[in-house]
PDB file of C-alpha atoms in Angstrom:
ATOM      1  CA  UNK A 193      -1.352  -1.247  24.417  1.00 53.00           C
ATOM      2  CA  UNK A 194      -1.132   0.959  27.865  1.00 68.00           C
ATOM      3  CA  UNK A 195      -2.607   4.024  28.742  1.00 69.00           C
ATOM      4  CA  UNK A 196       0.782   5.840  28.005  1.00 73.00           C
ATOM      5  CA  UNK A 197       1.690   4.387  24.622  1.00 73.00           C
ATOM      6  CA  UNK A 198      -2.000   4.783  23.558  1.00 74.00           C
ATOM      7  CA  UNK A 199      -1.675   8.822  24.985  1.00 78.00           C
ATOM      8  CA  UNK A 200       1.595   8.826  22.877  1.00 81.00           C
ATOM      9  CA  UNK A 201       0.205   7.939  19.868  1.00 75.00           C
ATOM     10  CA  UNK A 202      -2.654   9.909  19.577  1.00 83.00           C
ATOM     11  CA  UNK A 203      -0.303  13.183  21.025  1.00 87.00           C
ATOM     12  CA  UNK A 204       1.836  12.489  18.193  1.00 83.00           C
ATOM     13  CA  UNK A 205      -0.762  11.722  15.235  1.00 82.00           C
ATOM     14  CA  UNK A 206      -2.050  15.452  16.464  1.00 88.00           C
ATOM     15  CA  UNK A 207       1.422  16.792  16.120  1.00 89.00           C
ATOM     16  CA  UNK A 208       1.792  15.156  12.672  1.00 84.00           C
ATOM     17  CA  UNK A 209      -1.672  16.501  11.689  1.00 84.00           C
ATOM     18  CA  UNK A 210      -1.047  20.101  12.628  1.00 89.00           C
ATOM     19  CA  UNK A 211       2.756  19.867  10.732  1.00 88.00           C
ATOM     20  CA  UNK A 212       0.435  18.631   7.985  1.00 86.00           C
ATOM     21  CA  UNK A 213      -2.050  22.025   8.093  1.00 87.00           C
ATOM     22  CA  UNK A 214       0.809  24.227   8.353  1.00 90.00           C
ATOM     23  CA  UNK A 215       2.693  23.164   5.590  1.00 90.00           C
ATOM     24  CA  UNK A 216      -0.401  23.301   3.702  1.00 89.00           C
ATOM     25  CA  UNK A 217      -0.792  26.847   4.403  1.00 89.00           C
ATOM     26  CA  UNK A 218       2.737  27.859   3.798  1.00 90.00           C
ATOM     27  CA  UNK A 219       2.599  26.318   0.476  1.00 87.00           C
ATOM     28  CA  UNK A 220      -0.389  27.740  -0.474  1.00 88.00           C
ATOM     29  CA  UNK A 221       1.404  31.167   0.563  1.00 86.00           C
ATOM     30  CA  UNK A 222       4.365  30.449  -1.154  1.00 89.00           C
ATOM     31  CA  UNK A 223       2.927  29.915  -4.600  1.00 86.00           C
ATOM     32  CA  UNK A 224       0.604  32.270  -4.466  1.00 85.00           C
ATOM     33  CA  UNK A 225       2.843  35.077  -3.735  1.00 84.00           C
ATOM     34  CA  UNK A 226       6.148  33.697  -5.044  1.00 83.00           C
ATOM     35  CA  UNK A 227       4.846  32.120  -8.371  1.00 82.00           C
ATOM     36  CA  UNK A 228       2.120  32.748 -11.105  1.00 80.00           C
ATOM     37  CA  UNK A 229       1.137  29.059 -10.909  1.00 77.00           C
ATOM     38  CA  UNK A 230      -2.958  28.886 -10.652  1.00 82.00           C
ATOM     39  CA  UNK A 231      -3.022  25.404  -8.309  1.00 83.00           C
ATOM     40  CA  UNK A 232      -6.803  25.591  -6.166  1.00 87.00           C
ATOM     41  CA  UNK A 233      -5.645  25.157  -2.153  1.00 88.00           C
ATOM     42  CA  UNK A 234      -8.013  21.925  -1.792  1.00 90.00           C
ATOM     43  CA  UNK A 235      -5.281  20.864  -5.350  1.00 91.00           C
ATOM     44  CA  UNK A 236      -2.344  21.349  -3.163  1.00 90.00           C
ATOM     45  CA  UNK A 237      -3.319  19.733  -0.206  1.00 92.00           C
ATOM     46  CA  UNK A 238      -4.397  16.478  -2.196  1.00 93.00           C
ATOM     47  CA  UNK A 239      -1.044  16.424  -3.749  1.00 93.00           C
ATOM     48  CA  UNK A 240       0.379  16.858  -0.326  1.00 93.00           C
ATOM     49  CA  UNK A 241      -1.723  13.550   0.997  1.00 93.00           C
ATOM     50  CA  UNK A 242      -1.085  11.601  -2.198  1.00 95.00           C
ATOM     51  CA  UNK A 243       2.836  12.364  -1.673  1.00 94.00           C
ATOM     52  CA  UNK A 244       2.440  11.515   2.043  1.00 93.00           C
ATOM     53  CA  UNK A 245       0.311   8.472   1.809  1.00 95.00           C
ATOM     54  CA  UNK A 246       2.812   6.986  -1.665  1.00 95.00           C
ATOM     55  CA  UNK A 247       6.077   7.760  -0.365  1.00 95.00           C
ATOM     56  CA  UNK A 248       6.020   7.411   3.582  1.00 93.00           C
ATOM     57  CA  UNK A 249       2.367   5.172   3.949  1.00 94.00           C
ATOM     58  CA  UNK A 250       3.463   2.540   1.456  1.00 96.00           C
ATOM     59  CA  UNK A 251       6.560   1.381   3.249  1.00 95.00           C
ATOM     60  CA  UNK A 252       4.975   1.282   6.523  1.00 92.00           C
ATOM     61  CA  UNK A 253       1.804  -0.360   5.153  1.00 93.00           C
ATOM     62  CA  UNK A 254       4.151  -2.586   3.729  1.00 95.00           C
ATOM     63  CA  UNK A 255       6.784  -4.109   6.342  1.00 92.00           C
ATOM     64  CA  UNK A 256       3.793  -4.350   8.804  1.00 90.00           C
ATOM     65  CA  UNK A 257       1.512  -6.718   6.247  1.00 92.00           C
ATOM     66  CA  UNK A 258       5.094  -8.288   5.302  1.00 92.00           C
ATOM     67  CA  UNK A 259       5.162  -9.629   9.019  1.00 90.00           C
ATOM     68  CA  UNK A 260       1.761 -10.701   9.014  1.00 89.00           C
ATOM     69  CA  UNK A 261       1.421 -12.366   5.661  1.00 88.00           C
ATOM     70  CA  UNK A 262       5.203 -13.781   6.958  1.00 88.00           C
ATOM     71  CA  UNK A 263       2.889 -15.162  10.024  1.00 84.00           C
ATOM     72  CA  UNK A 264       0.791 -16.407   8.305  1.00 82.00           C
ATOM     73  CA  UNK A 265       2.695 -18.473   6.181  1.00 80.00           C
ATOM     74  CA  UNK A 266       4.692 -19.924   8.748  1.00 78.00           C
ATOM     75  CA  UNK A 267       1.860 -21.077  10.807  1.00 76.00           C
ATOM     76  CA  UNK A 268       0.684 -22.282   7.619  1.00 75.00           C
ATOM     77  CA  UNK A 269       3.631 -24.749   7.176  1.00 70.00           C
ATOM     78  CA  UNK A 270       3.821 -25.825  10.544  1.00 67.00           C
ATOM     79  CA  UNK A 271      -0.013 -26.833  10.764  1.00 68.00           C
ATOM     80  CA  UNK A 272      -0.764 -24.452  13.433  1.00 66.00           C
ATOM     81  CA  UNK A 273      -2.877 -22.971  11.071  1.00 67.00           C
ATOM     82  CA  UNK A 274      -4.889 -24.751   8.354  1.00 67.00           C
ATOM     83  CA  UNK A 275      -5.665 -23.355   4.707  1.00 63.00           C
ATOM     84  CA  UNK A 276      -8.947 -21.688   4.727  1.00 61.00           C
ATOM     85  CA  UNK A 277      -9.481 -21.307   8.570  1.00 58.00           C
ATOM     86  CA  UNK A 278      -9.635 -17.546   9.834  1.00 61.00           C
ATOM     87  CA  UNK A 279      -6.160 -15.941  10.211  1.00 61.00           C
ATOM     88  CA  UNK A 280      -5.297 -13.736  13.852  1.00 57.00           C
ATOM     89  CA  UNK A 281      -7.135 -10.653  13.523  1.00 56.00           C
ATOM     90  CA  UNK A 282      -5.258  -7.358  12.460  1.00 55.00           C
ATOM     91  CA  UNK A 283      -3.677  -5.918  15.431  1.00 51.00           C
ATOM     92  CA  UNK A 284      -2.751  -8.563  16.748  1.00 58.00           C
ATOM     93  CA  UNK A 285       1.739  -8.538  16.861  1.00 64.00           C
ATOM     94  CA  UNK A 286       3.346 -10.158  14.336  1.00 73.00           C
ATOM     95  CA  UNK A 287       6.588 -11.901  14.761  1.00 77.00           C
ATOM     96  CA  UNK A 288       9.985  -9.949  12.510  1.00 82.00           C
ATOM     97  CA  UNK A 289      10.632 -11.565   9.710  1.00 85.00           C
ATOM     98  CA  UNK A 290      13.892 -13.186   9.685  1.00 86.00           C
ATOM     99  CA  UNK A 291      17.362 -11.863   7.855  1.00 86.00           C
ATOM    100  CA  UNK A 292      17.960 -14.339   4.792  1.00 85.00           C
ATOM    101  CA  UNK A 293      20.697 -13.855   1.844  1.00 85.00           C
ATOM    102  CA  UNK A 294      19.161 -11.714  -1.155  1.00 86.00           C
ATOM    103  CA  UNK A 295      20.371 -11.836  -4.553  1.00 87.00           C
ATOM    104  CA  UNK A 296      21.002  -8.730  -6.262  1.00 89.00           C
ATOM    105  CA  UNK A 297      18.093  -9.408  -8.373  1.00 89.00           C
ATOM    106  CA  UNK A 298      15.856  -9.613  -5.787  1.00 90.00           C
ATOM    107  CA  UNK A 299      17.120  -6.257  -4.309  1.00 92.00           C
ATOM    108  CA  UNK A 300      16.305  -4.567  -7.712  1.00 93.00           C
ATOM    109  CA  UNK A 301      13.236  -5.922  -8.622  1.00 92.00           C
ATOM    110  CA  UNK A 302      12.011  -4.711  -5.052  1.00 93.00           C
ATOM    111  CA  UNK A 303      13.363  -1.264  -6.211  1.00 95.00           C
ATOM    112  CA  UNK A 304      11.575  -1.494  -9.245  1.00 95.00           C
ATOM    113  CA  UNK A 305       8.679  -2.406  -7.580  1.00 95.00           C
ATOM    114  CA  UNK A 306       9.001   0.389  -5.248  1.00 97.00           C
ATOM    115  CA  UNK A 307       9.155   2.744  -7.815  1.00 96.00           C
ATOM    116  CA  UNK A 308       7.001   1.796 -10.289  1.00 95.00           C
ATOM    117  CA  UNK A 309       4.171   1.560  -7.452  1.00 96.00           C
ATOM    118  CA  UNK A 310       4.930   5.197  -6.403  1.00 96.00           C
ATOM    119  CA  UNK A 311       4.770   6.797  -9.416  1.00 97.00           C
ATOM    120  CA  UNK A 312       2.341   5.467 -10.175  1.00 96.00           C
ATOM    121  CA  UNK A 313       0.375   6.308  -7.223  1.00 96.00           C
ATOM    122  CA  UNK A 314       1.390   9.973  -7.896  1.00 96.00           C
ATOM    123  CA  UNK A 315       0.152  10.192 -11.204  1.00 96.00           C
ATOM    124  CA  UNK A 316      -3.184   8.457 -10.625  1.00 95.00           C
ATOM    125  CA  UNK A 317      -4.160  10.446  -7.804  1.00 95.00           C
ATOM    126  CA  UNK A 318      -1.812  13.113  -7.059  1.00 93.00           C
ATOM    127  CA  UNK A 319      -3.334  15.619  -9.807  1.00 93.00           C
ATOM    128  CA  UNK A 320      -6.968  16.699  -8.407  1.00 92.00           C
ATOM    129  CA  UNK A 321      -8.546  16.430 -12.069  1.00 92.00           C
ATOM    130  CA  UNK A 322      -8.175  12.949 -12.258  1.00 93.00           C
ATOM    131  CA  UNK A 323     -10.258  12.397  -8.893  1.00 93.00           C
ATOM    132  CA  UNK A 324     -12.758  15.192 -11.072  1.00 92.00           C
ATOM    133  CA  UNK A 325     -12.669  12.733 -13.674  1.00 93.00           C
ATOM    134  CA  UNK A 326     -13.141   9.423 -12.025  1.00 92.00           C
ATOM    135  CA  UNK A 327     -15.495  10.780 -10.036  1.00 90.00           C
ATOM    136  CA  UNK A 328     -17.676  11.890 -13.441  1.00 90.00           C
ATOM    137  CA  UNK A 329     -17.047   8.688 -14.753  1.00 90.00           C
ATOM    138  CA  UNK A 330     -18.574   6.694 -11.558  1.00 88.00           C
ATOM    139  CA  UNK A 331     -21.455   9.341 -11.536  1.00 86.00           C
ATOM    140  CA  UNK A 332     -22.412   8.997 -15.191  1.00 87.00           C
ATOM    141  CA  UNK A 333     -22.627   4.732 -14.939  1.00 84.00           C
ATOM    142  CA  UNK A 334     -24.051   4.387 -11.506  1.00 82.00           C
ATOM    143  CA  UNK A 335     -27.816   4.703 -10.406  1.00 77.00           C
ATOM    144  CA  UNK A 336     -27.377   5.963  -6.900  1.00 75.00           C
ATOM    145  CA  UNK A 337     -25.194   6.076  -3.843  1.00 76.00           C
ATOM    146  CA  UNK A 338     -24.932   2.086  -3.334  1.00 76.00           C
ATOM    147  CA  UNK A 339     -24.261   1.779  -7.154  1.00 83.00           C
ATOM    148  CA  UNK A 340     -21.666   4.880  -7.308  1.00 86.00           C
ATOM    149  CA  UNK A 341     -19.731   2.896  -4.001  1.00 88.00           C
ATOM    150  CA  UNK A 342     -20.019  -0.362  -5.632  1.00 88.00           C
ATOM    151  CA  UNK A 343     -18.417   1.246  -8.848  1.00 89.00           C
ATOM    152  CA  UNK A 344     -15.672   2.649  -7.555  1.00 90.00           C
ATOM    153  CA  UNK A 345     -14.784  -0.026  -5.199  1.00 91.00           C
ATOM    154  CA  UNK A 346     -14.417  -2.067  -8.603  1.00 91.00           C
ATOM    155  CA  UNK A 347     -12.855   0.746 -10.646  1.00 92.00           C
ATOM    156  CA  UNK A 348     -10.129   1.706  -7.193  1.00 93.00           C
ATOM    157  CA  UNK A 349      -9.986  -1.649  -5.538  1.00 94.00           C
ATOM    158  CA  UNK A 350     -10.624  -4.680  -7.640  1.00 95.00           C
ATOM    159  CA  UNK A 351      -9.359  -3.886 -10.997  1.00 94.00           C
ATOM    160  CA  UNK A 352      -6.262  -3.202  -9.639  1.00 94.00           C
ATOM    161  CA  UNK A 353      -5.784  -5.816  -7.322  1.00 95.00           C
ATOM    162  CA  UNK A 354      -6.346  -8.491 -10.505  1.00 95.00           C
ATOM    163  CA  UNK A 355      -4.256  -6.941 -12.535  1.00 94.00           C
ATOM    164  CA  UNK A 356      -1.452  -6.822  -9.620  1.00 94.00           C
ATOM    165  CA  UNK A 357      -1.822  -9.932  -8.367  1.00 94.00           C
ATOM    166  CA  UNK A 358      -1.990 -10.780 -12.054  1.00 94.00           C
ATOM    167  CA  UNK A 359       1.754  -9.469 -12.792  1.00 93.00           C
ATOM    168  CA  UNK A 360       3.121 -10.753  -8.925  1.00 92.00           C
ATOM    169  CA  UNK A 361       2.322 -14.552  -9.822  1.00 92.00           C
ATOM    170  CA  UNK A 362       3.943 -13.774 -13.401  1.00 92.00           C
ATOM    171  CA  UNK A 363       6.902 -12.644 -11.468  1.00 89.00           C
ATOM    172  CA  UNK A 364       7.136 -15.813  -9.111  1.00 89.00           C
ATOM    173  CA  UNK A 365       6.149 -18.528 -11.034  1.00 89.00           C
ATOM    174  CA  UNK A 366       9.602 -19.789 -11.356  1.00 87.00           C
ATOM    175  CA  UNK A 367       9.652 -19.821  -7.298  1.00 84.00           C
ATOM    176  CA  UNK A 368       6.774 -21.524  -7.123  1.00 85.00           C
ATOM    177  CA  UNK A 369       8.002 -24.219  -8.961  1.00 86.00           C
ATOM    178  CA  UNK A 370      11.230 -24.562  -7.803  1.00 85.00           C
ATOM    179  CA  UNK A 371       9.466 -24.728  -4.346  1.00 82.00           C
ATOM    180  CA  UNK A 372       6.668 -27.358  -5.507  1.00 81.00           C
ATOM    181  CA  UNK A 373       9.431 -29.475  -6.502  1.00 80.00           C
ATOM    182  CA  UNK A 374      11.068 -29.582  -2.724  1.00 78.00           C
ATOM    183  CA  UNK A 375      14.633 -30.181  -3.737  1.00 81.00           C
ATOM    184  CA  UNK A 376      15.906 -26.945  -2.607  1.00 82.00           C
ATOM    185  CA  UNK A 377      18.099 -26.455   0.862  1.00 86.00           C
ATOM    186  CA  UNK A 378      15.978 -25.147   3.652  1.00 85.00           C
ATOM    187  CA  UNK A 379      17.798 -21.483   3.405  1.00 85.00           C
ATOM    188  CA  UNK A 380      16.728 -21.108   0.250  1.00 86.00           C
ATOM    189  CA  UNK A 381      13.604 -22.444   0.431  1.00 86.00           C
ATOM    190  CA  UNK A 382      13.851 -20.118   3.121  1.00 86.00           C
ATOM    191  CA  UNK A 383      14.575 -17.042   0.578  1.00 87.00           C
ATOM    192  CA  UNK A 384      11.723 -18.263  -1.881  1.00 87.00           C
ATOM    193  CA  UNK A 385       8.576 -17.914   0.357  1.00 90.00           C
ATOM    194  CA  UNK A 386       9.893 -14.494   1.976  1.00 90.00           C
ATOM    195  CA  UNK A 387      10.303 -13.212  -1.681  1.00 92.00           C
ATOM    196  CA  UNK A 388       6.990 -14.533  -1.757  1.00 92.00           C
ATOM    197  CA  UNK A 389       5.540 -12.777   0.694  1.00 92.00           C
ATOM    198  CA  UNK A 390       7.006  -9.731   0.094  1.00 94.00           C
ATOM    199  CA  UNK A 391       5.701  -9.404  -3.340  1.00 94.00           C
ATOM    200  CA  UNK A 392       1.763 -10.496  -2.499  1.00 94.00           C
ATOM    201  CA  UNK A 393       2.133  -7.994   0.698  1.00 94.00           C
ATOM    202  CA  UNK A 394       3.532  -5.105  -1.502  1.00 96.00           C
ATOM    203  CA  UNK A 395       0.634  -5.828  -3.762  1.00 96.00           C
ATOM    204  CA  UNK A 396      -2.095  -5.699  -1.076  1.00 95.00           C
ATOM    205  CA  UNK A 397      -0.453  -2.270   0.558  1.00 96.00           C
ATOM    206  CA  UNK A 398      -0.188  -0.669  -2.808  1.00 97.00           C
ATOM    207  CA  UNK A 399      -3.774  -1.677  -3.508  1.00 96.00           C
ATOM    208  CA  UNK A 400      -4.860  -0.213   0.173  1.00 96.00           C
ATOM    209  CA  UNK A 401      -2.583   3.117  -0.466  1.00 96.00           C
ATOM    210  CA  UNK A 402      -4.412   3.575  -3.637  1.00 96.00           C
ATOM    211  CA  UNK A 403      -7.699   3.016  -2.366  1.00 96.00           C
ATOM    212  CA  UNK A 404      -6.998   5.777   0.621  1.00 95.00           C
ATOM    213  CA  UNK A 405      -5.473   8.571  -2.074  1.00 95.00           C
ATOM    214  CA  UNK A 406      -8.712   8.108  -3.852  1.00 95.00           C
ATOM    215  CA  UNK A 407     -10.905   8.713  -0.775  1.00 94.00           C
ATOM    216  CA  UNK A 408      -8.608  11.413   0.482  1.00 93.00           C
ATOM    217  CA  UNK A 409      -9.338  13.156  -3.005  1.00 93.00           C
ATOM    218  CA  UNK A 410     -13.022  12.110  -3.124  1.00 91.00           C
ATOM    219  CA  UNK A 411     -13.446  13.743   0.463  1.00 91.00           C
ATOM    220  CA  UNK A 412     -11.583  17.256  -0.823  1.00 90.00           C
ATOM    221  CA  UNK A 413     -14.237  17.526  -3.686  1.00 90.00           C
ATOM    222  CA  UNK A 414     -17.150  16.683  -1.228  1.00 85.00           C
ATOM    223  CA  UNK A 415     -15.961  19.024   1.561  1.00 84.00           C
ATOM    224  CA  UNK A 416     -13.520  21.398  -0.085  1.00 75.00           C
TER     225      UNK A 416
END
């Protein structure tokens, strides 16, 4: 990355952080003098994150660990890359994914997906009481500092990725045989391991985007 694009990006992460503090403050403003709502400032601004991070990080998290798993795979099936031997590091460009056919089932179960993933990010961490909560629960069963991380790493992280990953090779089990079978033509073959892909990278950004609401909301009720 040059000079420029790296001055770029960190110009407009500022800009998008200071949009971020000043609709924070005019919200605040706004309920407190146009409603009776009782909603804590440090409340608002983790359902602001939780909103931001769900609806706009998600996607983005998304397409760019869509190309890479995509990458992956490919190099995978063309033995430039063997199973079990260390993938390209993250950063490192990823090539697009190419444009197949979709079936209009496969466009709504991504919309389902999509949605179902959102809300429920937004109703795990969006409300500030349930980071009050989780964070009594990991308090009350852990010894110490290590213990409390190791807790909610398993609690935020783990337990969510099984069950995910869980449902996702529910979901594409019938792909997986159809593709173990290798009687398919190569464009839909094609279609199969994109689908693929696209479900186990959804899982792994929903999984990150979950993880990050819960620190964002852990950090407000240390700092805040």
């Amino acid at each position: 990355m040059t000079f420029v694009r790296q001055l770029g990006l960190y110009l407009l992460c500022g800009a998008l952080v200071g949009a971020l503090l000043l609709a924070w403050i005019g919200l605040v403003y706004a309920i407190d003098v146009y409603t009776t709502a009782k909603v804590s400032a440090d409340a608002i601004l983790n359902m602001m994150l939780t909103g931001l991070l769900s609806v706009v990080g998600l996607p983005i998290v998304h397409r760019a660990l869509y190309r890479r798993f995509w990458d992956v795979s490919r190099k995978t099936a063309a033995g430039e890359l063997r199973p079990g031997a260390a993938v390209p590091v993250i950063g490192v460009a990823s090539p697009p994914v190419p444009r197949v056919r979709t079936t209009w089932q496969q466009r709504a179960l991504y919309t389902a997906l999509y949605v179902v993933g959102i809300a429920s990010l937004l109703a795990a961490y969006a409300p500030l009481g349930h980071h009050e909560a989780l964070n009594a629960f990991l308090a009350r069963f852990s010894a110490g500092r290590s213990s409390f991380s190791s807790l909610a790493t398993l609690m935020v992280v783990y337990v969510p990725m099984a069950i995910s990953l869980g449902l996702a090779m529910l979901l594409l089990s019938g792909d997986r045989k159809r593709l173990e079978a290798r009687t398919l033509p190569p464009d839909e073959t094609l279609r199969l391991q994109l689908r693929q892909d696209w479900v186990f990278s959804f899982v792994a950004a929903y999984v990150l985007i979950g993880f990050l609401s819960f620190l964002a909301g852990h950090m407000l009720l240390a700092y805040l």
